Amino acid sequence: MADESKDIYYVEGTPIPETPLPGKEPPPWRETSVVGKALPRVDAYERVSGSAAYPSDVHLPNMLHGAILRCPHPHARIRRIDASAAAKLPGVRMIISGNTPEADLIWKKDPVGDMRLFEPICRFEGDVVAAVAAETPYQAWDAAHAISVDYEVLPFVADERQALKPGVPVVHPKGNVSKTDRYERGDIAQGFAAADVVLEESYRTECELHTPLEPHGCVANWDGRSLTIWESSQGVYAVQSRVAEVLKLPLARVRVIGHYMGGGFGSKLEPGKYTIIAALMAKLSGRPVRLFLTREETYLCVGNRPPTNMTVKAGVKRDGTLTALEFSVLGTGGAYTAGGTSLADWLARDLYTCPNVRTISTDVFINAGPARAFRAPGHPQGAWALEQMMDTLAEAIGMDPVQLRLKNIPSVSQAREGNPPYTSTAFKECLELGAAAFGWEKARGEARAQRASRHIRRGVGMAGGLWFAGGGRPPSTVVVKLFPDGSANLNMGASDLGTGTKTVMAMVIAEELGIKPEAVQIECADTGTTQYATPSGGSKTVPTEAPAVRNAAVQVKQKLLEMAAEALKVDAAELVYRGRDIASRQDSSKRIAVKDLEALKRQGIVVGIGYRGPNPKNMTTHPFAAQFCEVEVNMLTGELKILRFLAAQDSGRVMNRLTYGNQVIGGITMGIGLAATEQRILDTGRTGKMVNRNWHDYKLPTALDVPVDVTVLPVEPVDTAANNTGAKGLGEPATIPTAAAIANAVYHATGLRITCTPIHPQQLVQRLADRPKEG
C-alpha cells in the first residue's frame, strides 16, 4: 500500500495556471499540461470489468419485481379491468391500475389537458394500463398477462402525413394540430426575385428509436416518509423534481441516485411513468420494487426521434450568394405535445448568411409513442434537407459544394434577436481544413473519372452543421476537497452518460492543482449527497460543469495561499502555488510544503466551492462542424458501403483528445443509422402497431456499417468568452451533418438524389430501376 503520509499524488515540475486573487475570475488557459491530452477514463476499469454498479444492477433485500401491462392498441378506451385472476397467482403482492385510488395522479401537464398516470383512453400502443409487483420477474409478467381488460378499440391515425386530411380520426377532441410555429426575416418574395436560380425539393426522415444498452427503469425504496430511487437517468435532479411534484412530496424527501447509466441519448432526460409506478407499488407494499422495462417496451413508450417531412425552396445568385430560404416542416411528437418539429428549421435560420428566410413548422398528433429529445433534436433532420439543397444549388450554378458554403459563412446568429455575435466560430476553418485533410478535390476527380466504366461506383460528399446550444446551461455547483497528500475529492450532481465527463473534470482539477488525474475521487449524480446540476444532455455538460470545477479548484488554491501567507508571514499576493509546495515569487527560499501547513493540519482538508456563472451577455455560443465521406455503391444490388469519414469539429478547446474522438466517432455512427439503416415501421393501414420492435428487425448500424477509416480533426478556436475553459459542446454537433454528407456522396456516385431515409438497398435498387437508361 502507498504511504499516505507523503504527498505522493503531486506531479513534479508541472506548470500550474496562475492563481487569481479572491473574487477574481481565473483567466483563460493558454498552454495546458493535462487538459487536452488523450487520457483513459478514470473509471475505465470499473466499466469494462463489470464492477461499476448501474441502476439495473441494484438488488435490495426483500425486493419485489415489477411489470407493466401496456395497451396493445394504438387507440382504445378502457371499459373494465379485472385483476382478480392475476391477484391469485403465486408470488403476486401488488396490482395497481386506474382503479387504485392512490394511483389517481396527474403525471404531466400538457396543452391538450392533464395527463394521468393511468389514462382511461390509451392513445398509443404501449400506454400503461396496469402494473404488478411480485416476488420474481416471471411471476410479475405472468400476472400482468393474466389481467383481463375490456377495450373499446377506437379508430386511429398512425401517419403524420395523413393526420390533417378530412375525415381522419382525431387523437384529441380539439383535433390533430399540436402547434404551428412561424419565423421570418427580410422579404422572402424579394429574395427569390433577386436570385438567378431558384430550386425547390421535398425531403423526409423516418422515425428513429434511442434503444440505449441499459433499458429504462429504476429501483424504488421507502424509509419511513423518505423515498430513494436508483434510476438510469441523465439528470437525477430532474427525476427528483418530477417525482416530488407527482407524489406531492418535499424535494428533501426524494433522493435519486444514478452513479452510472448505460446510455440515454436524450431519452433519459426525464423520468417515465415507470418511476412513479415503482414508487407507488413500493409505498403500498412496504417493500422495495425493481421496475426495468423490457427491450420491446422501450421501442414504444420512452421516446423517439420523430419523423419529419420537409420542403426547402432556395434562391442563389450565380456568384454563390444565397438570397432566400423557405423551409417548411410537418412532423409529429406522437400522441402528446412532445416537440415533433422542434428545432428542425434552426439550420435554415442560422447556418448560412441569408437575408430573407421564412420557416413554418407544423406539429400534429398521431396515435404513436411520444417523442423525446434525441441527440441534437431536429438538427440532423434539418441538415438532411438543407445540406442536400446546398449541394443541388452548387451543381446548378457550377460551383464546388465547399466553395458555396464558404461563400455564405455567418459571423453572427441571425436567428436570435439582435443578431448576437458568436463567442467563437471556426466553421470556415472546419470547411477548409477538413477539405484539405480529406483530399476533397482529388477524391471528387477520381470518383468522376471511373464512374462510367464500373457497376461499383464511388462518390464523395460533405455537409456542414451547427448546434444551436453548446455553450453551457447554468446553474451548477461543485465542491472540490484537497487532502494533504495531494489526493482530491470532486462532488458534483452531473451524470456521466458514458462520454467521459468524470475524466474531463478530474483533468481540470489536475491542471489547476498539479496533481495526477487518477488521484481525484469522484462523487456524482446523487441528490442526497452531491450538488445541484441540470441534466446532462444537449452538449451542455462539459461547458457547464468544467468551469464550475475549475472555479472550485481555484478557490482551493486561494485558501492554500492564505494558509501559506500566515505561515511564512508574507502577503498572499507574493506567493505562488506550485503543487507540492508554495513559494515566494521574490525569494524561492521562502517556501513551505502543502502538507506542512499548520492550518491544513488543523482542518484536515481544504474545501473549494465552484459555481457556473451566467453565459456571456449579448453573445451566443455555438459549436460547428463539417464532415466529409467517401462511399461505394453497387449499381446492380443497391448495396451502400461507407469507405471513409472525416469530421472537422469546432467544439472549442479539446478537453480530452481520447474521449473527444470517441464522441465524434459515436456521433458519426448514429448519423449512419439515420442515413442508411434505421426506421420505425408502423402498420399504418390495418393495426397501427409497430412491427419491428426488436434489435433484429430494427436495424441499428453495426461495426460492419461503420468505416474503419474515420479521421477526427479538432479545430480549436481560442474562445475566451464562452467560459473559463474555452470548451463548447461536442456530443450533438458530431452527428448533425453525417446523414446529409452520406446522401450527397450517394448522389455523387449514382446521380440519384435520395431524399428519404434510410438509403437501404431496396430503395436504391428501385430508384436505379426507375431511372432512364444511360446512353
mmCIF file of C-alpha atoms in Angstrom, residues 137-323:
data_model
loop_
_atom_site.group_PDB
_atom_site.id
_atom_site.type_symbol
_atom_site.label_atom_id
_atom_site.label_comp_id
_atom_site.label_asym_id
_atom_site.label_seq_id
_atom_site.Cartn_x
_atom_site.Cartn_y
_atom_site.Cartn_z
ATOM 1 C CA PRO A 137 -39.886 -11.076 -12.614
ATOM 2 C CA TYR A 138 -41.504 -14.177 -14.122
ATOM 3 C CA GLN A 139 -44.340 -14.116 -11.605
ATOM 4 C CA ALA A 140 -44.859 -10.408 -12.269
ATOM 5 C CA TRP A 141 -45.138 -10.947 -16.014
ATOM 6 C CA ASP A 142 -47.407 -13.961 -15.633
ATOM 7 C CA ALA A 143 -49.722 -11.849 -13.514
ATOM 8 C CA ALA A 144 -49.616 -8.889 -15.927
ATOM 9 C CA HIS A 145 -50.640 -11.175 -18.765
ATOM 10 C CA ALA A 146 -53.460 -12.626 -16.611
ATOM 11 C CA ILE A 147 -55.138 -9.226 -16.125
ATOM 12 C CA SER A 148 -58.329 -9.079 -18.172
ATOM 13 C CA VAL A 149 -59.031 -5.768 -19.908
ATOM 14 C CA ASP A 150 -62.121 -4.912 -21.912
ATOM 15 C CA TYR A 151 -61.072 -2.387 -24.576
ATOM 16 C CA GLU A 152 -63.254 -0.360 -26.879
ATOM 17 C CA VAL A 153 -60.926 -0.184 -29.865
ATOM 18 C CA LEU A 154 -61.096 3.257 -31.470
ATOM 19 C CA PRO A 155 -60.135 4.495 -34.944
ATOM 20 C CA PHE A 156 -56.508 5.608 -35.230
ATOM 21 C CA VAL A 157 -54.150 7.651 -37.364
ATOM 22 C CA ALA A 158 -50.547 6.421 -37.435
ATOM 23 C CA ASP A 159 -49.056 8.529 -40.244
ATOM 24 C CA GLU A 160 -48.465 12.230 -39.696
ATOM 25 C CA ARG A 161 -48.853 12.829 -43.431
ATOM 26 C CA GLN A 162 -52.491 11.726 -43.138
ATOM 27 C CA ALA A 163 -53.263 13.466 -39.835
ATOM 28 C CA LEU A 164 -54.640 16.691 -41.342
ATOM 29 C CA LYS A 165 -56.713 15.164 -44.100
ATOM 30 C CA PRO A 166 -60.507 15.475 -43.861
ATOM 31 C CA GLY A 167 -62.239 12.614 -42.131
ATOM 32 C CA VAL A 168 -59.230 11.072 -40.401
ATOM 33 C CA PRO A 169 -59.641 10.009 -36.757
ATOM 34 C CA VAL A 170 -58.740 12.630 -34.159
ATOM 35 C CA VAL A 171 -56.255 11.846 -31.420
ATOM 36 C CA HIS A 172 -57.621 14.554 -29.101
ATOM 37 C CA PRO A 173 -61.056 16.196 -29.110
ATOM 38 C CA LYS A 174 -59.677 19.526 -30.329
ATOM 39 C CA GLY A 175 -58.139 17.947 -33.426
ATOM 40 C CA ASN A 176 -54.782 16.738 -34.645
ATOM 41 C CA VAL A 177 -52.854 20.011 -34.850
ATOM 42 C CA SER A 178 -50.467 20.231 -31.912
ATOM 43 C CA LYS A 179 -48.909 23.588 -32.771
ATOM 44 C CA THR A 180 -47.669 25.730 -35.637
ATOM 45 C CA ASP A 181 -44.573 27.938 -35.399
ATOM 46 C CA ARG A 182 -43.563 30.619 -37.876
ATOM 47 C CA TYR A 183 -40.336 32.550 -38.294
ATOM 48 C CA GLU A 184 -39.499 35.192 -40.874
ATOM 49 C CA ARG A 185 -36.859 37.813 -41.577
ATOM 50 C CA GLY A 186 -36.373 40.042 -44.570
ATOM 51 C CA ASP A 187 -38.634 39.888 -47.626
ATOM 52 C CA ILE A 188 -38.860 36.331 -48.936
ATOM 53 C CA ALA A 189 -40.523 37.306 -52.236
ATOM 54 C CA GLN A 190 -37.899 39.926 -52.917
ATOM 55 C CA GLY A 191 -35.187 37.410 -52.111
ATOM 56 C CA PHE A 192 -36.458 34.908 -54.663
ATOM 57 C CA ALA A 193 -36.878 37.672 -57.232
ATOM 58 C CA ALA A 194 -33.217 38.608 -56.790
ATOM 59 C CA ALA A 195 -31.991 35.040 -57.332
ATOM 60 C CA ASP A 196 -30.507 33.721 -60.561
ATOM 61 C CA VAL A 197 -31.518 30.168 -59.658
ATOM 62 C CA VAL A 198 -34.495 29.056 -57.561
ATOM 63 C CA LEU A 199 -34.910 25.390 -56.623
ATOM 64 C CA GLU A 200 -37.438 23.510 -54.531
ATOM 65 C CA GLU A 201 -37.360 19.943 -53.188
ATOM 66 C CA SER A 202 -39.090 17.846 -50.531
ATOM 67 C CA TYR A 203 -37.303 15.571 -48.077
ATOM 68 C CA ARG A 204 -38.261 13.052 -45.389
ATOM 69 C CA THR A 205 -36.516 11.445 -42.453
ATOM 70 C CA GLU A 206 -38.022 8.368 -40.839
ATOM 71 C CA CYS A 207 -38.566 7.919 -37.113
ATOM 72 C CA GLU A 208 -35.607 6.584 -35.116
ATOM 73 C CA LEU A 209 -35.539 4.924 -31.681
ATOM 74 C CA HIS A 210 -32.924 5.542 -28.978
ATOM 75 C CA THR A 211 -32.502 1.890 -27.880
ATOM 76 C CA PRO A 212 -29.779 2.515 -25.245
ATOM 77 C CA LEU A 213 -27.902 -0.540 -23.999
ATOM 78 C CA GLU A 214 -29.341 -0.242 -20.480
ATOM 79 C CA PRO A 215 -33.144 -0.139 -20.667
ATOM 80 C CA HIS A 216 -35.139 2.499 -18.824
ATOM 81 C CA GLY A 217 -36.154 1.762 -15.274
ATOM 82 C CA CYS A 218 -35.479 2.158 -11.581
ATOM 83 C CA VAL A 219 -35.482 0.644 -8.114
ATOM 84 C CA ALA A 220 -37.637 2.426 -5.518
ATOM 85 C CA ASN A 221 -37.426 2.063 -1.737
ATOM 86 C CA TRP A 222 -39.128 3.917 1.123
ATOM 87 C CA ASP A 223 -37.619 4.543 4.534
ATOM 88 C CA GLY A 224 -40.470 5.982 6.556
ATOM 89 C CA ARG A 225 -41.637 9.083 4.714
ATOM 90 C CA SER A 226 -38.481 9.343 2.580
ATOM 91 C CA LEU A 227 -38.122 7.813 -0.881
ATOM 92 C CA THR A 228 -34.892 6.678 -2.544
ATOM 93 C CA ILE A 229 -34.814 5.895 -6.260
ATOM 94 C CA TRP A 230 -31.942 4.358 -8.214
ATOM 95 C CA GLU A 231 -32.682 5.374 -11.791
ATOM 96 C CA SER A 232 -30.927 5.069 -15.121
ATOM 97 C CA SER A 233 -31.099 8.792 -15.774
ATOM 98 C CA GLN A 234 -29.316 11.680 -17.441
ATOM 99 C CA GLY A 235 -30.323 14.019 -14.628
ATOM 100 C CA VAL A 236 -31.043 12.921 -11.075
ATOM 101 C CA TYR A 237 -32.324 16.336 -10.028
ATOM 102 C CA ALA A 238 -34.840 16.325 -12.897
ATOM 103 C CA VAL A 239 -36.130 12.963 -11.675
ATOM 104 C CA GLN A 240 -36.309 14.255 -8.107
ATOM 105 C CA SER A 241 -38.301 17.288 -9.201
ATOM 106 C CA ARG A 242 -40.872 15.328 -11.219
ATOM 107 C CA VAL A 243 -41.334 12.606 -8.603
ATOM 108 C CA ALA A 244 -41.797 15.157 -5.810
ATOM 109 C CA GLU A 245 -44.325 17.053 -7.936
ATOM 110 C CA VAL A 246 -46.391 13.998 -8.886
ATOM 111 C CA LEU A 247 -46.353 12.389 -5.444
ATOM 112 C CA LYS A 248 -46.689 15.750 -3.657
ATOM 113 C CA LEU A 249 -43.552 15.228 -1.577
ATOM 114 C CA PRO A 250 -40.970 17.752 -0.350
ATOM 115 C CA LEU A 251 -37.884 17.679 -2.548
ATOM 116 C CA ALA A 252 -35.793 16.911 0.535
ATOM 117 C CA ARG A 253 -37.634 13.609 0.989
ATOM 118 C CA VAL A 254 -36.841 12.326 -2.508
ATOM 119 C CA ARG A 255 -33.350 11.036 -3.107
ATOM 120 C CA VAL A 256 -32.354 9.941 -6.623
ATOM 121 C CA ILE A 257 -29.107 8.078 -7.333
ATOM 122 C CA GLY A 258 -27.630 7.349 -10.753
ATOM 123 C CA HIS A 259 -23.866 6.933 -10.483
ATOM 124 C CA TYR A 260 -23.648 5.074 -13.791
ATOM 125 C CA MET A 261 -26.027 4.769 -16.724
ATOM 126 C CA GLY A 262 -25.965 2.625 -19.824
ATOM 127 C CA GLY A 263 -26.744 5.233 -22.453
ATOM 128 C CA GLY A 264 -29.633 7.608 -22.940
ATOM 129 C CA PHE A 265 -29.085 9.850 -25.995
ATOM 130 C CA GLY A 266 -31.771 12.215 -24.678
ATOM 131 C CA SER A 267 -34.420 9.639 -23.814
ATOM 132 C CA LYS A 268 -33.439 9.665 -20.127
ATOM 133 C CA LEU A 269 -33.524 13.420 -19.609
ATOM 134 C CA GLU A 270 -36.775 12.881 -17.735
ATOM 135 C CA PRO A 271 -38.307 10.050 -15.703
ATOM 136 C CA GLY A 272 -41.027 7.793 -17.038
ATOM 137 C CA LYS A 273 -44.352 6.649 -15.698
ATOM 138 C CA TYR A 274 -42.473 3.555 -14.587
ATOM 139 C CA THR A 275 -40.674 5.717 -11.986
ATOM 140 C CA ILE A 276 -43.911 6.780 -10.315
ATOM 141 C CA ILE A 277 -45.393 3.291 -10.612
ATOM 142 C CA ALA A 278 -42.374 1.721 -8.904
ATOM 143 C CA ALA A 279 -42.506 4.307 -6.112
ATOM 144 C CA LEU A 280 -46.250 3.775 -5.614
ATOM 145 C CA MET A 281 -46.001 -0.009 -5.503
ATOM 146 C CA ALA A 282 -43.086 0.232 -3.081
ATOM 147 C CA LYS A 283 -45.119 2.520 -0.825
ATOM 148 C CA LEU A 284 -48.244 0.369 -0.907
ATOM 149 C CA SER A 285 -46.408 -2.932 -0.479
ATOM 150 C CA GLY A 286 -43.930 -1.718 2.110
ATOM 151 C CA ARG A 287 -41.101 -3.342 0.146
ATOM 152 C CA PRO A 288 -38.519 -2.148 -2.424
ATOM 153 C CA VAL A 289 -39.643 -2.521 -6.038
ATOM 154 C CA ARG A 290 -37.444 -3.003 -9.081
ATOM 155 C CA LEU A 291 -39.066 -2.000 -12.369
ATOM 156 C CA PHE A 292 -36.999 -2.020 -15.557
ATOM 157 C CA LEU A 293 -38.592 -2.096 -18.984
ATOM 158 C CA THR A 294 -38.051 -4.873 -21.485
ATOM 159 C CA ARG A 295 -36.274 -4.064 -24.714
ATOM 160 C CA GLU A 296 -39.571 -4.343 -26.606
ATOM 161 C CA GLU A 297 -41.241 -1.845 -24.268
ATOM 162 C CA THR A 298 -38.543 0.749 -24.876
ATOM 163 C CA TYR A 299 -39.453 0.838 -28.560
ATOM 164 C CA LEU A 300 -42.967 2.017 -27.717
ATOM 165 C CA CYS A 301 -43.061 4.420 -24.813
ATOM 166 C CA VAL A 302 -39.789 6.175 -23.914
ATOM 167 C CA GLY A 303 -39.250 8.455 -26.864
ATOM 168 C CA ASN A 304 -38.004 8.642 -30.420
ATOM 169 C CA ARG A 305 -36.501 10.959 -32.991
ATOM 170 C CA PRO A 306 -39.719 11.912 -34.741
ATOM 171 C CA PRO A 307 -40.286 11.590 -38.483
ATOM 172 C CA THR A 308 -40.151 14.838 -40.422
ATOM 173 C CA ASN A 309 -41.391 15.942 -43.818
ATOM 174 C CA MET A 310 -39.564 18.991 -45.104
ATOM 175 C CA THR A 311 -39.738 21.198 -48.156
ATOM 176 C CA VAL A 312 -36.911 23.588 -48.967
ATOM 177 C CA LYS A 313 -37.104 26.361 -51.526
ATOM 178 C CA ALA A 314 -33.861 28.252 -52.054
ATOM 179 C CA GLY A 315 -32.614 31.107 -54.197
ATOM 180 C CA VAL A 316 -28.976 31.775 -55.115
ATOM 181 C CA LYS A 317 -27.035 34.156 -57.336
ATOM 182 C CA ARG A 318 -24.515 32.896 -59.868
ATOM 183 C CA ASP A 319 -21.689 34.021 -57.610
ATOM 184 C CA GLY A 320 -22.985 31.734 -54.820
ATOM 185 C CA THR A 321 -24.722 34.349 -52.670
ATOM 186 C CA LEU A 322 -27.845 32.963 -51.017
ATOM 187 C CA THR A 323 -30.793 35.324 -51.465
#
